[in-house]
Amino acid sequence: MVYESTRDNTKKLNSADIILQGISDDGGLFVPSAIPEIDSNFLLDMVNLDYRERAKRILVLFLTDYTEEEISRCVDSAYDPQKFSSDSIAPVIQLTHDISILELWHGPTCAFKDMALQLLPHLMRTAMDKKGIEEDVVILVATSGDTGKAALEGFKDVEGTHIVVFYPLSGVSRIQELQMTTQEGSNVYVLGVAGNFDDAQTGVKRIFTHREFNADMKKAGYRLSSANSINWGRLVPQIIYYVSAYIDMIDAQALANDETFDVVVPTGNFGNILAAYYAKQMGIPIDRLICASNRNNILTDFISSGIYDSNRKFYKTISPSMDILISSNLERLLYEILERNDGAVSYLMDELKTKGKYELTYEQHKKLKEQFWGGYADDRDTLNTIKSIYHQFNYVLDPHTAVGMKVLCDYREAVGGHKKALLVSTASPYKFIEDVLIGIGGEELVRNKDEFEMLEILASMSNTPIPESLRQLKNKEVVHTQAYAKENMEEAVAQIFNIGGVE
Ligand SMILES: *Cc1c(COP(=O)(O)O)cnc(C)c1O
């Protein structure tokens, strides 16, 4: 299997190359030159295998330049049962006879980003060895909350790597901040930025594109790299759980053989739902891909109108990991819808850059609508959904997953559909504790309570365990206290790695 750029498909690279490189130098994203297909025998063979063994069988189809031993080693380190609160790693829960929930938050940081960020560092480390990379890799991350912590946990103590996370001092929840400022590991740096997420993101981009600084880093033995969701090494692990969930649903008789089903994904950067699309291309009998957004509903509008228009107001919501106006991974879907025409993708991406907007042709839009349906929920819908699902089923949804549930209900109403559905649950409700409790019982439930008291309240109301990693935050020492002005982010990195005249 070779990989090509969505903006120039004449270059062909292997997977180790593109995992190290992250993004193509023409600005495009790397995609496989063909999606491997699997059949029912291949699937049936995996029924009695655990998540790790399933992962290995799927990854060998995509990472053909890695040996089976290399893949095996990466997977065993990533999905170590000791790091996950469920032996199934990604369990499927049957909520009703026609709604199953795929819980992707049993990893160390309680959000679905762990599914990819536990594996990516090992794929990268192995790629460094395969390619004989001499320098250490320095991962730079700007985070709005979930990615930073998941990347820290994934890269901590991985030999030959260092990770620097910038988070907005006024932009993450108390729990998220504590998760990061108490981070352990010998190669981790957590720095607050006075500003919002955009400031942190802009600062990181500036460091990546500053040639002189990159050259200085290289001279000192470091190469900068990124762990954000445009890296193929983050996308490919996400395909695994859709295949695994399908096998589990068949095994539990939640689905009949060959019965098609809908998948609902709470969406931000379009990575998770794109992985479901690839699983469908591989042969998983998914009918509709339902794209759930919050009030930042640019994707809902895009799917219904064929016009992607980012000239709009940005809202802060209670599902912050979906607060996004430019969904980078959409470019990979466009590449498929535009029949792998790299010139046409470049044209649309150029329109987006210069006008903040692009438009599909009638035929292209038709293809999009055949596969996808988009809907959204505002904060009030989200809280109401948390409340009603809790009262009906004694099951607690986090705000992101609640957006998905609301949109699933809207979809069924709109199309009169009764297909079975798989709802992807992207975070533990304990991670967004305050809004979850407000949803369930109103403001009174949280008045004058600190985060740790709130965790206890939810545990006793729902009869579910508090994730150990969140419970322990209370007693952990805050070790990362450095804060920087947004103008000084590069200087901060220079200081850490002794670059540019210091010493
Ligand atoms: C990142 C995230 C999302 C959005 O996923 P994308 O792959 O960016 O679409 C949804 N929910 C949670 C909890 C997240 O952390």
XYZ file of C-alpha atoms and ligand atoms in Angstrom:
518
model
C 0.000 0.000 0.000
C 1.297 3.446 -0.881
C 0.072 6.872 0.182
C -0.459 10.024 -1.811
C -1.266 13.674 -1.105
C -4.798 14.986 -1.649
C -3.254 17.942 -3.501
C -0.647 16.099 -5.608
C -1.093 12.383 -6.151
C 1.965 11.879 -8.314
C 4.184 11.454 -5.236
C 3.912 8.026 -3.604
C 5.184 7.419 -0.097
C 4.981 4.556 2.366
C 3.277 4.714 5.740
C 6.403 5.191 7.873
C 7.257 8.269 5.792
C 3.867 9.880 6.089
C 3.516 9.166 9.819
C 6.823 10.972 10.395
C 5.947 13.789 8.024
C 2.376 14.414 9.237
C 1.293 16.758 6.455
C 2.420 16.858 2.823
C 4.654 19.778 1.849
C 2.105 20.800 -0.808
C -0.313 21.442 2.075
C -2.388 18.330 1.316
C -3.236 15.397 3.574
C -1.941 11.885 3.032
C -4.432 9.169 2.032
C -4.031 5.528 1.021
C -3.939 5.079 -2.766
C -6.729 2.497 -2.387
C -8.887 1.399 0.543
C -8.380 -2.305 1.320
C -11.556 -4.384 1.226
C -12.484 -7.067 3.715
C -15.125 -9.800 3.426
C -17.359 -11.651 5.844
C -14.866 -14.485 6.354
C -12.218 -12.023 7.394
C -14.704 -10.558 9.889
C -16.021 -13.883 11.186
C -12.471 -14.992 11.879
C -12.120 -12.150 14.353
C -15.197 -12.834 16.487
C -13.225 -14.629 19.166
C -10.243 -12.324 19.100
C -9.705 -9.533 21.602
C -9.321 -5.879 20.615
C -5.556 -6.065 20.289
C -5.608 -9.030 17.918
C -8.327 -7.412 15.822
C -6.264 -4.220 15.700
C -3.243 -6.104 14.375
C -5.216 -7.745 11.565
C -6.629 -4.415 10.427
C -3.407 -2.420 10.719
C -1.387 -4.842 8.557
C -3.753 -4.001 5.684
C -2.794 -0.320 5.851
C 0.763 -0.255 7.210
C 2.268 -2.689 4.723
C 5.816 -1.415 5.198
C 5.725 -2.298 8.922
C 6.510 -5.924 9.798
C 3.912 -7.969 11.676
C 6.259 -7.985 14.673
C 6.516 -4.210 14.621
C 2.745 -3.802 14.471
C 2.264 -6.365 17.172
C 4.678 -4.579 19.485
C 3.042 -1.177 18.868
C -0.476 -2.505 19.488
C 0.445 -4.400 22.653
C 2.063 -1.284 24.137
C -0.829 0.982 23.134
C -3.815 -1.079 24.235
C -2.317 -2.441 27.435
C -5.327 -3.552 29.549
C -3.732 -1.917 32.591
C -4.203 1.492 30.994
C -7.865 0.957 30.109
C -10.791 0.684 32.487
C -12.512 -1.929 30.304
C -10.985 -5.232 29.232
C -12.798 -4.821 25.924
C -10.865 -1.537 25.359
C -13.770 -0.174 23.248
C -16.939 -1.861 24.565
C -20.311 -1.723 22.821
C -23.304 -1.252 25.149
C -26.823 -2.005 23.994
C -29.018 0.861 25.172
C -32.223 -0.254 23.407
C -33.012 -2.911 20.813
C -32.085 -0.422 18.095
C -29.416 1.810 19.652
C -25.961 0.552 20.579
C -23.317 2.804 22.103
C -19.616 2.482 21.344
C -17.780 3.718 24.455
C -14.418 5.108 23.405
C -13.428 6.719 26.685
C -11.997 3.911 28.792
C -8.403 5.032 28.149
C -6.097 6.944 30.501
C -7.541 10.427 29.840
C -11.259 9.517 29.616
C -11.808 10.795 26.058
C -11.747 9.039 22.701
C -8.502 10.732 21.640
C -6.703 8.025 23.651
C -7.724 5.404 21.091
C -5.412 7.043 18.555
C -2.902 8.831 20.765
C -1.970 5.698 22.666
C -0.901 4.106 19.379
C 0.561 7.007 17.376
C 3.729 7.457 19.511
C 4.656 3.798 19.000
C 4.012 3.973 15.263
C 6.175 7.099 15.147
C 8.966 5.649 17.273
C 9.031 2.558 15.034
C 9.066 4.754 11.914
C 12.077 6.659 13.329
C 13.962 3.368 13.715
C 12.932 2.141 10.260
C 14.080 5.361 8.621
C 17.216 5.755 10.723
C 16.186 9.152 12.070
C 19.028 10.406 14.235
C 17.379 13.448 15.776
C 14.957 13.350 18.672
C 11.376 14.187 17.733
C 9.754 17.156 19.479
C 5.965 17.085 19.350
C 4.288 20.491 19.616
C 0.589 20.594 20.479
C -1.885 23.413 20.962
C -4.920 22.071 22.770
C -8.420 23.131 23.647
C -8.414 20.420 26.326
C -8.682 16.781 25.290
C -5.906 16.417 22.704
C -3.150 17.849 24.891
C -3.712 15.474 27.762
C -4.119 12.449 25.489
C -0.904 13.345 23.623
C 0.971 13.785 26.930
C -0.133 10.348 28.122
C 0.712 8.782 24.776
C 4.204 10.255 24.394
C 5.322 10.297 28.037
C 8.617 8.425 28.440
C 8.630 7.238 24.802
C 12.338 7.162 24.039
C 13.686 9.705 21.585
C 10.581 11.894 21.812
C 9.673 15.050 23.725
C 6.281 16.636 23.980
C 5.412 20.287 24.538
C 1.743 21.180 25.098
C 0.421 24.739 25.030
C -3.002 25.256 26.544
C -5.032 28.478 26.824
C -5.054 29.639 30.447
C -8.617 30.834 30.031
C -10.000 28.077 27.880
C -10.035 24.650 29.518
C -12.130 23.168 32.302
C -10.739 22.828 35.830
C -10.474 19.044 35.443
C -8.723 19.364 32.087
C -6.256 21.884 33.518
C -5.439 19.652 36.486
C -5.024 16.664 34.174
C -2.304 18.573 32.339
C -0.556 20.488 35.120
C -0.054 17.296 37.144
C 1.338 15.345 34.174
C 4.203 12.987 35.000
C 7.001 11.905 32.667
C 10.608 12.836 31.965
C 9.997 14.226 28.456
C 6.844 16.316 28.977
C 6.372 20.105 29.088
C 3.042 21.806 29.773
C 2.875 25.554 29.244
C -0.042 27.902 29.790
C -0.626 30.642 27.240
C -2.307 33.901 28.208
C -5.033 33.868 25.572
C -7.590 31.597 23.957
C -7.199 28.396 21.925
C -6.755 30.289 18.664
C -3.837 32.211 20.151
C -2.155 28.965 21.200
C -2.868 27.341 17.820
C -1.564 30.349 15.875
C 1.574 30.397 18.002
C 2.293 26.727 17.342
C 1.731 27.132 13.601
C 4.143 30.057 13.601
C 6.842 27.915 15.225
C 6.314 25.118 12.674
C 6.739 27.483 9.732
C 9.684 29.477 11.104
C 12.491 28.062 8.941
C 15.380 29.536 10.861
C 14.099 28.171 14.145
C 13.563 24.718 12.624
C 17.132 24.803 11.299
C 18.473 25.761 14.739
C 16.522 22.920 16.305
C 17.937 20.523 13.726
C 21.478 21.651 14.456
C 20.850 20.876 18.112
C 19.562 17.393 17.236
C 15.784 17.882 17.221
C 13.068 17.752 14.570
C 9.652 19.264 15.143
C 6.577 17.168 14.519
C 2.870 17.287 15.190
C 0.368 14.907 16.741
C -2.794 16.554 15.483
C -5.571 14.702 13.772
C -4.408 15.281 10.211
C -1.610 12.746 10.787
C -2.593 9.414 9.189
C -1.125 7.722 12.263
C -4.027 9.180 14.226
C -6.687 8.266 11.726
C -5.835 4.635 11.072
C -6.293 3.537 14.723
C -9.823 4.933 14.559
C -10.846 2.600 11.735
C -10.140 -0.367 14.017
C -12.941 0.349 16.483
C -15.629 0.591 13.823
C -14.692 -2.843 12.514
C -14.459 -4.208 16.052
C -17.819 -2.699 17.061
C -19.513 -4.283 14.046
C -18.132 -7.701 14.978
C -19.336 -7.190 18.565
C -22.825 -6.192 17.414
C -23.099 -9.276 15.220
C -21.780 -11.432 18.042
C -24.309 -9.970 20.517
C -27.090 -10.405 17.927
C -27.736 -6.685 18.059
C -27.510 -6.939 14.256
C -28.355 -9.744 11.854
C -25.727 -10.889 9.349
C -25.395 -8.285 6.588
C -28.001 -6.008 8.179
C -27.059 -2.404 7.483
C -26.938 0.154 10.289
C -26.434 3.876 10.807
C -23.465 5.369 12.625
C -23.768 8.650 14.561
C -20.606 10.588 15.372
C -20.231 13.776 17.476
C -17.980 15.691 15.114
C -15.420 18.492 15.263
C -12.394 18.086 13.042
C -14.104 15.314 11.017
C -11.491 12.689 11.950
C -13.685 10.228 13.812
C -16.525 10.194 11.295
C -14.044 9.939 8.421
C -12.688 6.740 9.994
C -16.272 5.388 9.927
C -16.477 6.323 6.242
C -13.274 4.370 5.541
C -14.671 1.392 7.496
C -17.705 1.537 5.229
C -15.474 1.613 2.134
C -13.707 -1.475 3.491
C -16.988 -3.359 3.593
C -18.654 -2.756 6.971
C -22.383 -2.511 6.099
C -22.924 1.040 7.309
C -25.927 2.789 5.775
C -25.837 6.489 6.715
C -23.023 8.366 8.395
C -24.753 10.852 10.663
C -22.634 13.887 11.411
C -23.643 15.536 14.711
C -22.559 19.113 15.433
C -23.190 21.606 18.199
C -24.160 25.235 17.620
C -21.053 25.583 15.427
C -23.069 23.817 12.757
C -21.000 24.523 9.656
C -20.990 20.816 8.724
C -24.781 20.552 9.028
C -25.099 23.401 6.539
C -22.435 21.926 4.280
C -24.139 18.551 4.049
C -27.544 20.063 3.365
C -26.455 22.828 0.955
C -23.125 21.727 -0.562
C -21.658 25.080 0.484
C -18.881 25.217 3.076
C -18.835 28.728 4.499
C -16.571 29.501 7.460
C -17.519 33.200 7.499
C -19.662 32.903 10.563
C -19.665 33.511 14.276
C -17.806 31.111 16.552
C -19.657 29.944 19.672
C -18.284 28.517 22.892
C -20.459 25.581 23.913
C -20.663 22.899 26.597
C -19.263 20.399 24.059
C -15.971 22.302 23.605
C -14.108 19.589 21.699
C -16.545 20.159 18.824
C -16.178 23.954 18.789
C -14.486 24.219 15.433
C -15.102 26.031 12.146
C -12.480 24.509 9.862
C -12.687 20.711 9.905
C -9.308 19.766 8.461
C -10.065 16.108 7.788
C -12.933 17.022 5.480
C -10.268 17.430 2.792
C -9.801 13.661 2.755
C -13.517 13.116 2.142
C -13.515 15.727 -0.629
C -10.704 13.811 -2.281
C -12.964 10.730 -2.475
C -16.073 12.649 -3.514
C -14.120 14.476 -6.203
C -12.968 11.083 -7.508
C -9.376 11.553 -6.376
C -8.885 14.636 -8.499
C -5.974 16.377 -6.744
C -6.287 19.541 -8.835
C -9.955 19.938 -7.955
C -9.221 19.478 -4.226
C -6.403 22.054 -4.406
C -8.804 24.482 -6.049
C -11.444 24.109 -3.301
C -8.845 24.393 -0.539
C -7.508 27.514 -2.160
C -11.024 28.975 -2.235
C -11.348 28.160 1.470
C -8.074 29.891 2.228
C -8.757 33.034 0.227
C -12.546 33.386 0.594
C -13.280 31.248 3.631
C -15.776 29.403 1.462
C -16.245 26.835 -1.326
C -19.113 25.156 -3.115
C -19.634 21.640 -4.477
C -21.179 20.989 -7.883
C -24.669 19.460 -8.023
C -23.257 15.986 -8.724
C -20.651 16.196 -5.968
C -23.223 17.400 -3.458
C -25.537 14.557 -4.431
C -22.791 12.035 -3.655
C -22.173 13.654 -0.279
C -25.871 13.556 0.648
C -26.197 9.891 -0.316
C -23.699 8.892 2.355
C -24.006 11.575 5.031
C -26.736 13.280 6.999
C -26.012 16.279 9.222
C -27.797 17.701 12.233
C -27.003 19.785 15.305
C -27.980 20.396 18.903
C -27.578 23.608 20.897
C -26.639 23.641 24.584
C -30.227 23.498 25.776
C -31.018 20.466 23.593
C -27.842 18.876 24.903
C -28.757 19.332 28.569
C -32.305 18.090 27.926
C -30.958 14.987 26.221
C -28.598 14.209 29.126
C -31.581 14.515 31.458
C -34.032 12.399 29.493
C -31.585 9.569 28.757
C -30.578 9.492 32.426
C -34.201 9.280 33.572
C -35.267 6.779 30.916
C -32.303 4.409 30.996
C -30.176 5.391 34.002
C -27.349 5.887 31.501
C -25.228 9.042 31.633
C -24.113 10.756 28.433
C -21.343 13.330 28.301
C -22.306 16.561 26.472
C -20.583 15.555 23.192
C -22.320 12.196 23.080
C -25.610 13.859 24.023
C -25.306 16.015 20.894
C -25.027 12.770 18.926
C -28.085 11.269 20.611
C -30.215 14.336 19.897
C -29.180 14.343 16.245
C -29.937 10.618 15.946
C -33.481 11.285 17.175
C -33.842 14.161 14.687
C -32.567 11.949 11.871
C -35.067 9.226 12.633
C -37.848 11.765 12.703
C -36.713 13.416 9.463
C -36.314 10.288 7.349
C -38.759 8.023 9.162
C -35.902 5.524 9.462
C -35.849 2.531 11.758
C -32.442 1.114 11.013
C -30.387 0.131 13.991
C -27.834 2.717 15.013
C -24.409 2.800 16.571
C -23.873 5.989 18.586
C -20.222 6.822 19.166
C -19.581 7.999 22.724
C -16.521 10.231 22.775
C -15.975 11.177 26.423
C -16.668 9.939 29.920
C -19.409 12.006 31.590
C -17.045 12.432 34.553
C -14.724 14.500 32.401
C -17.419 17.157 31.854
C -18.879 16.719 35.290
C -20.382 20.138 35.946
C -22.502 20.355 32.794
C -23.529 16.723 33.098
C -24.860 17.294 36.636
C -26.617 20.487 35.555
C -28.239 18.463 32.779
C -29.400 15.764 35.158
C -30.542 17.828 38.110
C -30.190 21.537 37.407
C -27.918 24.170 38.914
C -28.819 23.214 42.498
C -26.877 19.995 42.138
C -23.559 21.823 41.656
C -24.044 24.929 43.783
C -21.047 25.486 46.125
C -19.525 22.130 45.159
C -15.986 21.618 43.956
C -15.145 19.243 41.080
C -14.273 16.341 43.341
C -17.535 16.581 45.276
C -19.322 16.618 41.939
C -17.594 13.389 40.865
C -18.908 11.717 44.034
C -22.441 12.974 43.392
C -22.516 11.503 39.899
C -21.044 8.213 41.119
C -23.796 7.760 43.668
C -26.582 8.917 41.344
C -25.536 6.717 38.439
C -23.989 3.822 40.298
C -20.927 3.934 38.057
C -17.294 4.142 39.154
C -15.332 7.400 39.039
C -12.433 6.874 36.611
C -9.342 6.276 38.740
C -7.252 8.825 36.814
C -9.764 11.596 37.610
C -10.250 10.605 41.240
C -6.485 10.702 41.817
C -6.157 14.244 40.485
C -7.134 15.552 43.878
C -3.953 14.283 45.506
C -1.565 14.906 42.675
C 1.062 17.592 42.817
C 0.818 20.434 40.315
C 4.233 20.360 38.637
C 3.712 22.504 35.544
C 3.101 26.131 36.401
C 4.810 28.092 33.640
C 2.751 30.653 31.774
C 3.743 32.636 28.713
C 2.465 35.548 26.693
C 1.358 34.355 23.259
C 4.248 36.270 21.672
C 6.793 34.264 23.664
C 5.892 30.698 22.753
C 8.891 30.132 20.488
C 11.190 31.520 23.152
C 9.697 28.998 25.573
C 10.544 26.103 23.257
C 14.025 27.549 22.680
C 14.627 27.669 26.424
C 13.520 24.073 26.962
C 15.886 22.747 24.300
C 18.695 25.269 24.803
C 18.445 26.792 21.358
C 19.679 30.120 20.072
C 22.450 31.554 22.159
C 21.219 30.496 25.569
C 24.328 28.900 27.116
C -12.061 15.524 19.644
C -13.421 15.230 20.169
C -14.547 15.194 19.312
C -14.466 15.519 17.832
O -13.804 14.516 17.101
P -13.274 14.820 15.613
O -12.508 13.603 15.231
O -12.396 16.034 15.741
O -14.451 15.065 14.753
C -15.770 14.853 19.867
N -15.898 14.597 21.196
C -14.844 14.630 22.032
C -15.059 14.364 23.483
C -13.563 14.938 21.566
O -12.515 14.971 22.418
